[in-house]
Amino acid sequence: MIRTTFKAVAAEEGGPERLARSFYSILFTDYPQTRDFFPAAMDSQRDRLVKAISYALDRLEEPNKLLPFLAQLGRDHRKYGVRAEHYVAVATSLKEAVRRFAGTEMWTDEVGKAWDEGLAVIGATMQEAADKETTPAVWSGTVVENRLVLRNLAIVRLQLDQPISYAAGQYMSVQIPARPRMWRYLSPAVPANANGEIEFHVRGVLGGWVSPAIVGHTGVGDQWHIGSPLGGLGVPRNTKRKMLMVGCGTGIAPLRAQLMQMAQRRTNPKVHLFVGGHHPCDLYDLETLSDLAVANKWLTVTPVSESDENPWWYYDSGSVDRQWPGLEPRMTGQIGKVVASFGSWADRDVQIVGSPSMVQTTKFRLMAAGTQTKNIRHDPLF
């Protein structure tokens, strides 16, 4: 009943945006103290809210997937200073927003009870996980390097005030001094280490609030705030299943971190990594991947670019077709189509990282080629 009601509301023209606007209007009117938790610009926040709700509702009958995700979210929300009354405020406002849009014919007492129970489970799971957590709510880190590798892509390294224990492949929210209350998710490109050193790869999104500020204006000495680790990607230590990894752009970061961690182990299953970009220059991390492939014979790396030529603004004295040691020759085409052309990958566990459209397209192409859905993993697309 919860899922049917929500999808009926969201299916209307402009439904998701109208629902989000209504929710925040009710929340800020009835609980004005919650406004301080949110950024001044709410556009991306509204979109993220609807996608997060949809993600949770689609998994109400899969508690083994939903509850760990909610627990991680609860631990991460500690950075806002969220308390029990705030969960009540959000649940009440969301239910009221959906009720208004659903109308009297769809919204029955039974539907209202279902929403109460579902939202109670979500809120209680998040709050219980937050209450049990003993790690810091927020870590601080000092920028020690901001290296521009493309016009709109930077590698940022930080020294944390204390180490974060995260699994290679996870992501975390970050807040930069130039954009207070605007948290953005980034994936570390290196495994966790005892020295508290961490590295992020950031592409400036045209029209974005945070990523262009990170790429163009981050300076050495800047203080970042970092939330709790999230996500379920990773390769178990004793797995015997072969791996297929597909990453586009800065999506290589969490995959690279996993490969670096695996390289420290004695034995590993075979891994085939496809790394993609629109232009050859978007394959910015081939040198690191080359070093990993040369040192680890279980790793195969295939670069893929949609175009054979670099953009007009890019200049490099080297050839676009430089052959890196240990890497397969670069292929041309849309990465999902290229990967699917190799077959069904039936013997592989699959990880896909990139933009939401890239993840969905690659996933559908692999499924069409015979890959089982249960073997494909990616983080929530919001």
GROMACS .gro file of C-alpha atoms in nm:
model
  382
    1MET     CA    1   0.000   0.000   0.000
    2ILE     CA    2   0.287   0.238   0.077
    3ARG     CA    3   0.458   0.172  -0.255
    4THR     CA    4   0.135   0.196  -0.455
    5THR     CA    5   0.041   0.527  -0.295
    6PHE     CA    6   0.384   0.682  -0.345
    7LYS     CA    7   0.419   0.569  -0.705
    8ALA     CA    8   0.071   0.693  -0.790
    9VAL     CA    9   0.161   1.037  -0.656
   10ALA     CA   10   0.504   1.038  -0.822
   11ALA     CA   11   0.359   0.925  -1.157
   12GLU     CA   12   0.156   1.245  -1.198
   13GLU     CA   13   0.300   1.519  -1.419
   14GLY     CA   14   0.555   1.704  -1.208
   15GLY     CA   15   0.463   1.472  -0.921
   16PRO     CA   16   0.805   1.413  -0.762
   17GLU     CA   17   0.896   1.783  -0.761
   18ARG     CA   18   0.551   1.888  -0.634
   19LEU     CA   19   0.564   1.624  -0.360
   20ALA     CA   20   0.909   1.735  -0.248
   21ARG     CA   21   0.807   2.101  -0.245
   22SER     CA   22   0.496   2.019  -0.045
   23PHE     CA   23   0.694   1.811   0.203
   24TYR     CA   24   0.951   2.082   0.270
   25SER     CA   25   0.677   2.348   0.291
   26ILE     CA   26   0.495   2.149   0.559
   27LEU     CA   27   0.817   2.063   0.742
   28PHE     CA   28   0.950   2.419   0.755
   29THR     CA   29   0.609   2.565   0.846
   30ASP     CA   30   0.519   2.320   1.121
   31TYR     CA   31   0.875   2.261   1.244
   32PRO     CA   32   1.070   2.582   1.164
   33GLN     CA   33   1.368   2.471   1.371
   34THR     CA   34   1.448   2.205   1.106
   35ARG     CA   35   1.525   2.469   0.840
   36ASP     CA   36   1.876   2.512   0.979
   37PHE     CA   37   1.962   2.155   0.878
   38PHE     CA   38   1.925   2.231   0.507
   39PRO     CA   39   2.119   2.444   0.255
   40ALA     CA   40   1.987   2.773   0.122
   41ALA     CA   41   1.957   2.629  -0.232
   42MET     CA   42   1.712   2.337  -0.217
   43ASP     CA   43   1.691   2.221  -0.581
   44SER     CA   44   1.927   1.924  -0.560
   45GLN     CA   45   1.804   1.847  -0.207
   46ARG     CA   46   1.446   1.800  -0.333
   47ASP     CA   47   1.558   1.565  -0.608
   48ARG     CA   48   1.772   1.364  -0.370
   49LEU     CA   49   1.486   1.330  -0.121
   50VAL     CA   50   1.245   1.176  -0.371
   51LYS     CA   51   1.507   0.934  -0.501
   52ALA     CA   52   1.603   0.827  -0.147
   53ILE     CA   53   1.238   0.767  -0.054
   54SER     CA   54   1.183   0.569  -0.374
   55TYR     CA   55   1.495   0.362  -0.308
   56ALA     CA   56   1.375   0.273   0.044
   57LEU     CA   57   1.016   0.197  -0.061
   58ASP     CA   58   1.131  -0.036  -0.339
   59ARG     CA   59   1.310  -0.244  -0.075
   60LEU     CA   60   1.049  -0.264   0.200
   61GLU     CA   61   1.016  -0.637   0.135
   62GLU     CA   62   1.395  -0.688   0.134
   63PRO     CA   63   1.497  -0.614   0.495
   64ASN     CA   64   1.841  -0.771   0.446
   65LYS     CA   65   1.917  -0.491   0.196
   66LEU     CA   66   1.710  -0.206   0.339
   67LEU     CA   67   1.796  -0.222   0.709
   68PRO     CA   68   2.178  -0.207   0.669
   69PHE     CA   69   2.134   0.086   0.430
   70LEU     CA   70   1.912   0.269   0.680
   71ALA     CA   71   2.158   0.197   0.961
   72GLN     CA   72   2.441   0.352   0.759
   73LEU     CA   73   2.219   0.650   0.681
   74GLY     CA   74   2.140   0.692   1.050
   75ARG     CA   75   2.506   0.693   1.143
   76ASP     CA   76   2.575   0.948   0.870
   77HIS     CA   77   2.291   1.177   0.983
   78ARG     CA   78   2.466   1.230   1.316
   79LYS     CA   79   2.667   1.502   1.140
   80TYR     CA   80   2.352   1.718   1.128
   81GLY     CA   81   2.281   1.687   1.500
   82VAL     CA   82   1.955   1.503   1.428
   83ARG     CA   83   1.753   1.394   1.733
   84ALA     CA   84   1.443   1.179   1.789
   85GLU     CA   85   1.199   1.471   1.750
   86HIS     CA   86   1.345   1.550   1.408
   87TYR     CA   87   1.267   1.200   1.280
   88VAL     CA   88   0.909   1.247   1.401
   89ALA     CA   89   0.888   1.583   1.225
   90VAL     CA   90   1.010   1.441   0.894
   91ALA     CA   91   0.781   1.136   0.910
   92THR     CA   92   0.475   1.344   0.996
   93SER     CA   93   0.544   1.599   0.721
   94LEU     CA   94   0.611   1.334   0.456
   95LYS     CA   95   0.294   1.143   0.540
   96GLU     CA   96   0.090   1.463   0.525
   97ALA     CA   97   0.241   1.563   0.189
   98VAL     CA   98   0.159   1.222   0.037
   99ARG     CA   99  -0.194   1.228   0.187
  100ARG     CA  100  -0.269   1.566   0.029
  101PHE     CA  101  -0.165   1.449  -0.316
  102ALA     CA  102  -0.321   1.102  -0.293
  103GLY     CA  103  -0.672   1.235  -0.234
  104THR     CA  104  -0.959   1.089  -0.033
  105GLU     CA  105  -1.027   0.798  -0.267
  106MET     CA  106  -0.680   0.652  -0.243
  107TRP     CA  107  -0.595   0.758   0.113
  108THR     CA  108  -0.784   0.529   0.351
  109ASP     CA  109  -0.735   0.464   0.721
  110GLU     CA  110  -0.561   0.139   0.626
  111VAL     CA  111  -0.319   0.322   0.396
  112GLY     CA  112  -0.249   0.579   0.669
  113LYS     CA  113  -0.171   0.301   0.916
  114ALA     CA  114   0.065   0.137   0.665
  115TRP     CA  115   0.255   0.464   0.622
  116ASP     CA  116   0.278   0.509   0.999
  117GLU     CA  117   0.427   0.161   1.040
  118GLY     CA  118   0.666   0.193   0.748
  119LEU     CA  119   0.798   0.535   0.850
  120ALA     CA  120   0.832   0.415   1.209
  121VAL     CA  121   1.056   0.128   1.096
  122ILE     CA  122   1.270   0.363   0.887
  123GLY     CA  123   1.308   0.621   1.163
  124ALA     CA  124   1.368   0.368   1.441
  125THR     CA  125   1.632   0.181   1.240
  126MET     CA  126   1.822   0.501   1.163
  127GLN     CA  127   1.800   0.633   1.518
  128GLU     CA  128   1.898   0.303   1.681
  129ALA     CA  129   2.208   0.276   1.462
  130ALA     CA  130   2.303   0.637   1.540
  131ASP     CA  131   2.259   0.584   1.915
  132LYS     CA  132   2.482   0.275   1.914
  133GLU     CA  133   2.766   0.436   1.716
  134THR     CA  134   3.083   0.527   1.907
  135THR     CA  135   3.286   0.681   1.623
  136PRO     CA  136   3.290   1.060   1.566
  137ALA     CA  137   2.982   1.215   1.406
  138VAL     CA  138   3.212   1.420   1.183
  139TRP     CA  139   3.579   1.396   1.092
  140SER     CA  140   3.789   1.695   0.995
  141GLY     CA  141   4.059   1.695   0.729
  142THR     CA  142   4.315   1.947   0.604
  143VAL     CA  143   4.375   1.975   0.230
  144VAL     CA  144   4.740   1.903   0.155
  145GLU     CA  145   4.715   1.893  -0.228
  146ASN     CA  146   4.473   1.992  -0.503
  147ARG     CA  147   4.611   1.872  -0.836
  148LEU     CA  148   4.425   1.959  -1.157
  149VAL     CA  149   4.456   1.665  -1.398
  150LEU     CA  150   4.199   1.793  -1.650
  151ARG     CA  151   4.033   2.128  -1.696
  152ASN     CA  152   3.738   2.012  -1.485
  153LEU     CA  153   3.886   1.727  -1.280
  154ALA     CA  154   4.103   1.742  -0.970
  155ILE     CA  155   4.270   1.500  -0.733
  156VAL     CA  156   4.238   1.628  -0.377
  157ARG     CA  157   4.440   1.480  -0.091
  158LEU     CA  158   4.368   1.546   0.276
  159GLN     CA  159   4.526   1.471   0.612
  160LEU     CA  160   4.252   1.373   0.856
  161ASP     CA  161   4.255   1.476   1.221
  162GLN     CA  162   4.205   1.106   1.301
  163PRO     CA  163   4.179   0.800   1.074
  164ILE     CA  164   3.842   0.687   0.935
  165SER     CA  165   3.778   0.315   0.927
  166TYR     CA  166   3.603   0.254   0.596
  167ALA     CA  167   3.588  -0.036   0.354
  168ALA     CA  168   3.750   0.021   0.014
  169GLY     CA  169   3.463   0.089  -0.224
  170GLN     CA  170   3.252   0.290   0.020
  171TYR     CA  171   3.165   0.659  -0.014
  172MET     CA  172   3.113   0.942   0.234
  173SER     CA  173   2.963   1.289   0.251
  174VAL     CA  174   3.192   1.591   0.253
  175GLN     CA  175   3.138   1.959   0.327
  176ILE     CA  176   3.381   2.228   0.212
  177PRO     CA  177   3.421   2.573   0.374
  178ALA     CA  178   3.296   2.756   0.064
  179ARG     CA  179   2.962   2.570   0.067
  180PRO     CA  180   2.831   2.533   0.425
  181ARG     CA  181   2.547   2.281   0.477
  182MET     CA  182   2.591   2.150   0.123
  183TRP     CA  183   2.711   1.793   0.172
  184ARG     CA  184   2.821   1.597  -0.135
  185TYR     CA  185   2.908   1.228  -0.167
  186LEU     CA  186   3.260   1.132  -0.274
  187SER     CA  187   3.440   0.797  -0.285
  188PRO     CA  188   3.795   0.765  -0.150
  189ALA     CA  189   4.038   0.653  -0.421
  190VAL     CA  190   4.267   0.481  -0.168
  191PRO     CA  191   4.203   0.225   0.107
  192ALA     CA  192   4.179   0.341   0.467
  193ASN     CA  193   4.514   0.375   0.640
  194ALA     CA  194   4.634   0.431   0.995
  195ASN     CA  195   4.796   0.764   0.904
  196GLY     CA  196   4.462   0.928   0.821
  197GLU     CA  197   4.558   1.004   0.460
  198ILE     CA  198   4.273   1.014   0.210
  199GLU     CA  199   4.230   1.100  -0.158
  200PHE     CA  200   3.925   1.206  -0.360
  201HIS     CA  201   3.879   1.244  -0.736
  202VAL     CA  202   3.634   1.525  -0.819
  203ARG     CA  203   3.490   1.630  -1.154
  204GLY     CA  204   3.332   1.976  -1.170
  205VAL     CA  205   2.971   1.937  -1.283
  206LEU     CA  206   2.853   2.223  -1.504
  207GLY     CA  207   2.605   2.432  -1.306
  208GLY     CA  208   2.679   2.246  -0.983
  209TRP     CA  209   2.714   2.422  -0.650
  210VAL     CA  210   2.988   2.218  -0.485
  211SER     CA  211   3.202   2.026  -0.734
  212PRO     CA  212   3.317   2.333  -0.937
  213ALA     CA  213   3.413   2.503  -0.609
  214ILE     CA  214   3.618   2.198  -0.509
  215VAL     CA  215   3.796   2.177  -0.845
  216GLY     CA  216   3.860   2.547  -0.896
  217HIS     CA  217   3.889   2.699  -0.553
  218THR     CA  218   4.010   2.439  -0.303
  219GLY     CA  219   4.337   2.553  -0.148
  220VAL     CA  220   4.601   2.383   0.062
  221GLY     CA  221   4.508   2.432   0.426
  222ASP     CA  222   4.132   2.429   0.371
  223GLN     CA  223   3.939   2.239   0.636
  224TRP     CA  224   3.684   1.982   0.516
  225HIS     CA  225   3.423   1.799   0.723
  226ILE     CA  226   3.357   1.433   0.643
  227GLY     CA  227   3.063   1.214   0.745
  228SER     CA  228   3.038   0.842   0.819
  229PRO     CA  229   3.115   0.584   0.547
  230LEU     CA  230   2.827   0.456   0.335
  231GLY     CA  231   2.774   0.196   0.066
  232GLY     CA  232   2.809  -0.177   0.021
  233LEU     CA  233   3.068  -0.220  -0.254
  234GLY     CA  234   3.376  -0.424  -0.175
  235VAL     CA  235   3.540  -0.760  -0.237
  236PRO     CA  236   3.529  -1.008   0.056
  237ARG     CA  237   3.872  -1.134   0.157
  238ASN     CA  238   3.803  -1.504   0.098
  239THR     CA  239   3.583  -1.485  -0.210
  240LYS     CA  240   3.654  -1.723  -0.497
  241ARG     CA  241   3.413  -1.562  -0.742
  242LYS     CA  242   3.576  -1.380  -1.032
  243MET     CA  243   3.501  -1.008  -1.056
  244LEU     CA  244   3.389  -0.773  -1.333
  245MET     CA  245   3.433  -0.404  -1.252
  246VAL     CA  246   3.302  -0.124  -1.474
  247GLY     CA  247   3.381   0.238  -1.394
  248CYS     CA  248   3.339   0.565  -1.584
  249GLY     CA  249   3.512   0.896  -1.514
  250THR     CA  250   3.576   0.947  -1.143
  251GLY     CA  251   3.381   0.626  -1.085
  252ILE     CA  252   3.722   0.463  -1.108
  253ALA     CA  253   3.799   0.590  -0.755
  254PRO     CA  254   3.614   0.328  -0.543
  255LEU     CA  255   3.718   0.050  -0.781
  256ARG     CA  256   4.082   0.157  -0.767
  257ALA     CA  257   4.068   0.165  -0.387
  258GLN     CA  258   3.944  -0.195  -0.386
  259LEU     CA  259   4.217  -0.309  -0.624
  260MET     CA  260   4.482  -0.143  -0.407
  261GLN     CA  261   4.345  -0.322  -0.103
  262MET     CA  262   4.331  -0.655  -0.287
  263ALA     CA  263   4.693  -0.609  -0.396
  264GLN     CA  264   4.793  -0.636  -0.029
  265ARG     CA  265   4.647  -0.989  -0.004
  266ARG     CA  266   4.822  -1.314  -0.084
  267THR     CA  267   4.559  -1.451  -0.323
  268ASN     CA  268   4.276  -1.299  -0.523
  269PRO     CA  269   4.020  -1.409  -0.781
  270LYS     CA  270   4.063  -1.286  -1.136
  271VAL     CA  271   3.935  -0.931  -1.190
  272HIS     CA  272   3.855  -0.766  -1.525
  273LEU     CA  273   3.822  -0.388  -1.500
  274PHE     CA  274   3.675  -0.176  -1.778
  275VAL     CA  275   3.749   0.193  -1.728
  276GLY     CA  276   3.570   0.440  -1.951
  277GLY     CA  277   3.534   0.801  -2.053
  278HIS     CA  278   3.401   1.010  -2.337
  279HIS     CA  279   3.748   1.110  -2.467
  280PRO     CA  280   4.083   0.930  -2.431
  281CYS     CA  281   4.201   1.205  -2.193
  282ASP     CA  282   3.913   1.117  -1.956
  283LEU     CA  283   4.106   0.798  -1.881
  284TYR     CA  284   4.316   1.005  -1.645
  285ASP     CA  285   4.436   0.731  -1.408
  286LEU     CA  286   4.584   0.475  -1.648
  287GLU     CA  287   4.934   0.509  -1.502
  288THR     CA  288   4.815   0.387  -1.161
  289LEU     CA  289   4.611   0.108  -1.317
  290SER     CA  290   4.912   0.009  -1.526
  291ASP     CA  291   5.126  -0.025  -1.214
  292LEU     CA  292   4.858  -0.238  -1.049
  293ALA     CA  293   4.815  -0.463  -1.353
  294VAL     CA  294   5.188  -0.518  -1.396
  295ALA     CA  295   5.230  -0.614  -1.030
  296ASN     CA  296   4.916  -0.832  -1.008
  297LYS     CA  297   4.861  -1.094  -1.276
  298TRP     CA  298   4.503  -1.158  -1.159
  299LEU     CA  299   4.406  -0.811  -1.286
  300THR     CA  300   4.307  -0.730  -1.646
  301VAL     CA  301   4.234  -0.367  -1.737
  302THR     CA  302   4.062  -0.258  -2.059
  303PRO     CA  303   4.038   0.118  -2.130
  304VAL     CA  304   3.732   0.232  -2.328
  305SER     CA  305   3.650   0.573  -2.477
  306GLU     CA  306   3.345   0.676  -2.678
  307SER     CA  307   3.557   0.896  -2.906
  308ASP     CA  308   3.900   0.836  -3.057
  309GLU     CA  309   3.991   1.204  -3.036
  310ASN     CA  310   4.048   1.440  -2.746
  311PRO     CA  311   3.853   1.768  -2.716
  312TRP     CA  312   3.993   2.081  -2.877
  313TRP     CA  313   4.096   2.232  -2.543
  314TYR     CA  314   4.310   1.936  -2.438
  315TYR     CA  315   4.678   1.934  -2.527
  316ASP     CA  316   4.925   1.663  -2.442
  317SER     CA  317   5.252   1.585  -2.613
  318GLY     CA  318   5.185   1.211  -2.579
  319SER     CA  319   4.976   1.007  -2.819
  320VAL     CA  320   4.614   0.928  -2.734
  321ASP     CA  321   4.695   0.566  -2.816
  322ARG     CA  322   4.992   0.525  -2.585
  323GLN     CA  323   5.009   0.162  -2.479
  324TRP     CA  324   5.057   0.135  -2.104
  325PRO     CA  325   5.238  -0.175  -1.973
  326GLY     CA  326   4.999  -0.440  -1.846
  327LEU     CA  327   4.687  -0.281  -1.997
  328GLU     CA  328   4.477  -0.408  -2.288
  329PRO     CA  329   4.460  -0.187  -2.601
  330ARG     CA  330   4.203   0.091  -2.573
  331MET     CA  331   3.863   0.009  -2.723
  332THR     CA  332   3.617   0.257  -2.875
  333GLY     CA  333   3.246   0.263  -2.800
  334GLN     CA  334   2.984   0.310  -2.530
  335ILE     CA  335   3.122   0.127  -2.228
  336GLY     CA  336   2.811  -0.076  -2.147
  337LYS     CA  337   2.786  -0.199  -2.504
  338VAL     CA  338   3.157  -0.285  -2.512
  339VAL     CA  339   3.141  -0.483  -2.187
  340ALA     CA  340   2.826  -0.669  -2.293
  341SER     CA  341   2.990  -0.764  -2.623
  342PHE     CA  342   3.226  -0.995  -2.430
  343GLY     CA  343   2.935  -1.221  -2.330
  344SER     CA  344   2.718  -1.284  -2.027
  345TRP     CA  345   2.996  -1.278  -1.763
  346ALA     CA  346   2.801  -1.558  -1.595
  347ASP     CA  347   3.095  -1.656  -1.374
  348ARG     CA  348   3.148  -1.304  -1.238
  349ASP     CA  349   3.026  -1.081  -0.960
  350VAL     CA  350   2.974  -0.737  -1.112
  351GLN     CA  351   3.028  -0.386  -0.978
  352ILE     CA  352   2.928  -0.075  -1.176
  353VAL     CA  353   3.026   0.280  -1.076
  354GLY     CA  354   2.955   0.604  -1.259
  355SER     CA  355   2.674   0.847  -1.329
  356PRO     CA  356   2.318   0.718  -1.270
  357SER     CA  357   2.252   0.702  -1.647
  358MET     CA  358   2.577   0.514  -1.711
  359VAL     CA  359   2.504   0.263  -1.432
  360GLN     CA  360   2.150   0.197  -1.553
  361THR     CA  361   2.251   0.165  -1.919
  362THR     CA  362   2.539  -0.071  -1.841
  363LYS     CA  363   2.322  -0.277  -1.607
  364PHE     CA  364   2.047  -0.319  -1.869
  365ARG     CA  365   2.296  -0.414  -2.142
  366LEU     CA  366   2.457  -0.676  -1.917
  367MET     CA  367   2.118  -0.819  -1.821
  368ALA     CA  368   2.025  -0.837  -2.190
  369ALA     CA  369   2.352  -1.027  -2.250
  370GLY     CA  370   2.257  -1.283  -1.984
  371THR     CA  371   2.411  -1.148  -1.663
  372GLN     CA  372   2.195  -1.235  -1.362
  373THR     CA  373   2.058  -0.931  -1.181
  374LYS     CA  374   2.149  -1.077  -0.841
  375ASN     CA  375   2.518  -1.070  -0.941
  376ILE     CA  376   2.519  -0.696  -1.024
  377ARG     CA  377   2.596  -0.441  -0.754
  378HIS     CA  378   2.602  -0.061  -0.750
  379ASP     CA  379   2.541   0.208  -0.492
  380PRO     CA  380   2.205   0.388  -0.463
  381LEU     CA  381   2.166   0.628  -0.756
  382PHE     CA  382   2.106   0.955  -0.568
   0.00000   0.00000   0.00000
